[in-house]
């Protein structure tokens, strides 16, 4: 409410042109709000989705005996197990990735649909990054034991974000192939 009120008061003082020019910086201030208490309804579905996807990938040959119980993943003998915890649900990488794709979309693209695509791609990419990280963790645990898997999980958490950022740049490259719509000001004058 504070940011919206501040935005409205500055618009009241300096007019519509100010509101239009300052929309993007004020929009970015929304990423300063902690989302932990608001994210609970979103984290559980993300946790379940990530654990289901990892289970499907594991059954394709990575760890055929993997068993999923809710958000927990075990081998058949229950000798090792991993849980897709609330902190690992992707909400942290989602917020960071959403901020990054928002900035990148608004700076690089002028058309609203390209900006919207960059905003919408953040959620699937956050899930993808977590699926890749957990799949690599399970693969290492299957090959070298649970201690090696836990080491990968704790020390290589950047994989989640690296995969998502790399894919976001690929999406941006794909969007650059579509020409920007010219406005009346951009079109050359005809004699």
mmCIF file with all atom_site columns, N, CA and C in Angstrom, residues 5 15 22-23 26-27 30 49 56 61 82 84-85 87 92 95 102 106-107 118 129 141 155 165 172 178 183:
data_model
loop_
_atom_site.group_PDB
_atom_site.id
_atom_site.type_symbol
_atom_site.label_atom_id
_atom_site.label_alt_id
_atom_site.label_comp_id
_atom_site.label_asym_id
_atom_site.label_entity_id
_atom_site.label_seq_id
_atom_site.pdbx_PDB_ins_code
_atom_site.Cartn_x
_atom_site.Cartn_y
_atom_site.Cartn_z
_atom_site.occupancy
_atom_site.B_iso_or_equiv
_atom_site.pdbx_formal_charge
_atom_site.auth_seq_id
_atom_site.auth_comp_id
_atom_site.auth_asym_id
_atom_site.auth_atom_id
_atom_site.pdbx_PDB_model_num
ATOM 1  N N  . UNK A 1 5   ? 0.583  4.163   -2.715  1.00 0.00 ? 5   UNK A N  1
ATOM 2  C CA . UNK A 1 5   ? 0.257  5.511   -2.263  1.00 0.00 ? 5   UNK A CA 1
ATOM 3  C C  . UNK A 1 5   ? 1.313  6.525   -2.660  1.00 0.00 ? 5   UNK A C  1
ATOM 4  N N  . UNK A 1 15  ? 1.909  14.956  -12.302 1.00 0.00 ? 15  UNK A N  1
ATOM 5  C CA . UNK A 1 15  ? 1.075  14.711  -13.477 1.00 0.00 ? 15  UNK A CA 1
ATOM 6  C C  . UNK A 1 15  ? 1.239  13.349  -14.133 1.00 0.00 ? 15  UNK A C  1
ATOM 7  N N  . UNK A 1 22  ? 7.630  6.977   -14.572 1.00 0.00 ? 22  UNK A N  1
ATOM 8  C CA . UNK A 1 22  ? 8.134  6.334   -13.356 1.00 0.00 ? 22  UNK A CA 1
ATOM 9  C C  . UNK A 1 22  ? 7.455  4.999   -13.044 1.00 0.00 ? 22  UNK A C  1
ATOM 10 N N  . UNK A 1 23  ? 6.600  4.487   -13.933 1.00 0.00 ? 23  UNK A N  1
ATOM 11 C CA . UNK A 1 23  ? 5.896  3.233   -13.656 1.00 0.00 ? 23  UNK A CA 1
ATOM 12 C C  . UNK A 1 23  ? 6.858  2.072   -13.451 1.00 0.00 ? 23  UNK A C  1
ATOM 13 N N  . UNK A 1 26  ? 8.816  2.106   -10.082 1.00 0.00 ? 26  UNK A N  1
ATOM 14 C CA . UNK A 1 26  ? 7.913  1.817   -8.969  1.00 0.00 ? 26  UNK A CA 1
ATOM 15 C C  . UNK A 1 26  ? 7.459  0.364   -8.991  1.00 0.00 ? 26  UNK A C  1
ATOM 16 N N  . UNK A 1 27  ? 7.292  -0.188  -10.188 1.00 0.00 ? 27  UNK A N  1
ATOM 17 C CA . UNK A 1 27  ? 6.924  -1.599  -10.313 1.00 0.00 ? 27  UNK A CA 1
ATOM 18 C C  . UNK A 1 27  ? 8.029  -2.481  -9.735  1.00 0.00 ? 27  UNK A C  1
ATOM 19 N N  . UNK A 1 30  ? 8.186  -3.462  -5.994  1.00 0.00 ? 30  UNK A N  1
ATOM 20 C CA . UNK A 1 30  ? 7.367  -4.571  -5.491  1.00 0.00 ? 30  UNK A CA 1
ATOM 21 C C  . UNK A 1 30  ? 8.234  -5.774  -5.135  1.00 0.00 ? 30  UNK A C  1
ATOM 22 N N  . UNK A 1 49  ? 4.687  -30.314 -7.823  1.00 0.00 ? 49  UNK A N  1
ATOM 23 C CA . UNK A 1 49  ? 5.006  -30.375 -9.247  1.00 0.00 ? 49  UNK A CA 1
ATOM 24 C C  . UNK A 1 49  ? 6.457  -30.792 -9.470  1.00 0.00 ? 49  UNK A C  1
ATOM 25 N N  . UNK A 1 56  ? 9.111  -38.679 -12.481 1.00 0.00 ? 56  UNK A N  1
ATOM 26 C CA . UNK A 1 56  ? 8.954  -39.121 -13.876 1.00 0.00 ? 56  UNK A CA 1
ATOM 27 C C  . UNK A 1 56  ? 10.305 -39.247 -14.557 1.00 0.00 ? 56  UNK A C  1
ATOM 28 N N  . UNK A 1 61  ? 15.025 -43.884 -16.250 1.00 0.00 ? 61  UNK A N  1
ATOM 29 C CA . UNK A 1 61  ? 16.325 -44.538 -16.262 1.00 0.00 ? 61  UNK A CA 1
ATOM 30 C C  . UNK A 1 61  ? 17.314 -43.982 -15.271 1.00 0.00 ? 61  UNK A C  1
ATOM 31 N N  . UNK A 1 82  ? 15.212 -37.556 -0.093  1.00 0.00 ? 82  UNK A N  1
ATOM 32 C CA . UNK A 1 82  ? 15.294 -36.106 -0.259  1.00 0.00 ? 82  UNK A CA 1
ATOM 33 C C  . UNK A 1 82  ? 13.890 -35.555 -0.182  1.00 0.00 ? 82  UNK A C  1
ATOM 34 N N  . UNK A 1 84  ? 11.559 -32.150 -1.140  1.00 0.00 ? 84  UNK A N  1
ATOM 35 C CA . UNK A 1 84  ? 11.450 -30.858 -1.791  1.00 0.00 ? 84  UNK A CA 1
ATOM 36 C C  . UNK A 1 84  ? 10.850 -29.929 -0.740  1.00 0.00 ? 84  UNK A C  1
ATOM 37 N N  . UNK A 1 85  ? 11.718 -29.298 0.020   1.00 0.00 ? 85  UNK A N  1
ATOM 38 C CA . UNK A 1 85  ? 11.295 -28.443 1.138   1.00 0.00 ? 85  UNK A CA 1
ATOM 39 C C  . UNK A 1 85  ? 10.724 -27.130 0.617   1.00 0.00 ? 85  UNK A C  1
ATOM 40 N N  . UNK A 1 87  ? 11.685 -24.178 1.188   1.00 0.00 ? 87  UNK A N  1
ATOM 41 C CA . UNK A 1 87  ? 12.758 -23.286 0.721   1.00 0.00 ? 87  UNK A CA 1
ATOM 42 C C  . UNK A 1 87  ? 13.257 -23.694 -0.656  1.00 0.00 ? 87  UNK A C  1
ATOM 43 N N  . UNK A 1 92  ? 11.994 -18.865 -4.138  1.00 0.00 ? 92  UNK A N  1
ATOM 44 C CA . UNK A 1 92  ? 13.099 -17.896 -4.087  1.00 0.00 ? 92  UNK A CA 1
ATOM 45 C C  . UNK A 1 92  ? 13.640 -17.642 -5.487  1.00 0.00 ? 92  UNK A C  1
ATOM 46 N N  . UNK A 1 95  ? 11.066 -15.561 -7.523  1.00 0.00 ? 95  UNK A N  1
ATOM 47 C CA . UNK A 1 95  ? 11.062 -14.112 -7.271  1.00 0.00 ? 95  UNK A CA 1
ATOM 48 C C  . UNK A 1 95  ? 12.276 -13.456 -7.920  1.00 0.00 ? 95  UNK A C  1
ATOM 49 N N  . UNK A 1 102 ? 11.724 -9.385  -15.670 1.00 0.00 ? 102 UNK A N  1
ATOM 50 C CA . UNK A 1 102 ? 11.000 -8.117  -15.773 1.00 0.00 ? 102 UNK A CA 1
ATOM 51 C C  . UNK A 1 102 ? 11.930 -7.009  -16.244 1.00 0.00 ? 102 UNK A C  1
ATOM 52 N N  . UNK A 1 106 ? 11.629 -5.309  -19.983 1.00 0.00 ? 106 UNK A N  1
ATOM 53 C CA . UNK A 1 106 ? 11.309 -3.893  -20.138 1.00 0.00 ? 106 UNK A CA 1
ATOM 54 C C  . UNK A 1 106 ? 12.448 -3.110  -20.773 1.00 0.00 ? 106 UNK A C  1
ATOM 55 N N  . UNK A 1 107 ? 13.677 -3.525  -20.532 1.00 0.00 ? 107 UNK A N  1
ATOM 56 C CA . UNK A 1 107 ? 14.812 -2.806  -21.113 1.00 0.00 ? 107 UNK A CA 1
ATOM 57 C C  . UNK A 1 107 ? 15.006 -3.170  -22.582 1.00 0.00 ? 107 UNK A C  1
ATOM 58 N N  . UNK A 1 118 ? 8.225  -12.513 -21.429 1.00 0.00 ? 118 UNK A N  1
ATOM 59 C CA . UNK A 1 118 ? 9.373  -12.576 -20.521 1.00 0.00 ? 118 UNK A CA 1
ATOM 60 C C  . UNK A 1 118 ? 8.928  -12.687 -19.062 1.00 0.00 ? 118 UNK A C  1
ATOM 61 N N  . UNK A 1 129 ? 14.481 -25.274 -13.367 1.00 0.00 ? 129 UNK A N  1
ATOM 62 C CA . UNK A 1 129 ? 15.764 -25.224 -12.670 1.00 0.00 ? 129 UNK A CA 1
ATOM 63 C C  . UNK A 1 129 ? 15.800 -26.141 -11.469 1.00 0.00 ? 129 UNK A C  1
ATOM 64 N N  . UNK A 1 141 ? 23.584 -39.209 -6.202  1.00 0.00 ? 141 UNK A N  1
ATOM 65 C CA . UNK A 1 141 ? 23.315 -40.087 -5.051  1.00 0.00 ? 141 UNK A CA 1
ATOM 66 C C  . UNK A 1 141 ? 23.241 -41.542 -5.491  1.00 0.00 ? 141 UNK A C  1
ATOM 67 N N  . UNK A 1 155 ? 25.923 -27.711 -2.130  1.00 0.00 ? 155 UNK A N  1
ATOM 68 C CA . UNK A 1 155 ? 26.991 -26.885 -2.698  1.00 0.00 ? 155 UNK A CA 1
ATOM 69 C C  . UNK A 1 155 ? 26.724 -26.394 -4.106  1.00 0.00 ? 155 UNK A C  1
ATOM 70 N N  . UNK A 1 165 ? 18.255 -18.962 -15.834 1.00 0.00 ? 165 UNK A N  1
ATOM 71 C CA . UNK A 1 165 ? 18.741 -17.744 -16.495 1.00 0.00 ? 165 UNK A CA 1
ATOM 72 C C  . UNK A 1 165 ? 19.167 -18.052 -17.926 1.00 0.00 ? 165 UNK A C  1
ATOM 73 N N  . UNK A 1 172 ? 14.621 -14.984 -24.815 1.00 0.00 ? 172 UNK A N  1
ATOM 74 C CA . UNK A 1 172 ? 14.807 -13.609 -25.279 1.00 0.00 ? 172 UNK A CA 1
ATOM 75 C C  . UNK A 1 172 ? 15.386 -13.574 -26.692 1.00 0.00 ? 172 UNK A C  1
ATOM 76 N N  . UNK A 1 178 ? 11.355 -11.827 -33.852 1.00 0.00 ? 178 UNK A N  1
ATOM 77 C CA . UNK A 1 178 ? 10.124 -11.193 -34.300 1.00 0.00 ? 178 UNK A CA 1
ATOM 78 C C  . UNK A 1 178 ? 10.356 -9.689  -34.379 1.00 0.00 ? 178 UNK A C  1
ATOM 79 N N  . UNK A 1 183 ? 5.992  2.390   -34.644 1.00 0.00 ? 183 UNK A N  1
ATOM 80 C CA . UNK A 1 183 ? 4.983  3.394   -34.323 1.00 0.00 ? 183 UNK A CA 1
ATOM 81 C C  . UNK A 1 183 ? 4.969  4.438   -35.426 1.00 0.00 ? 183 UNK A C  1
#
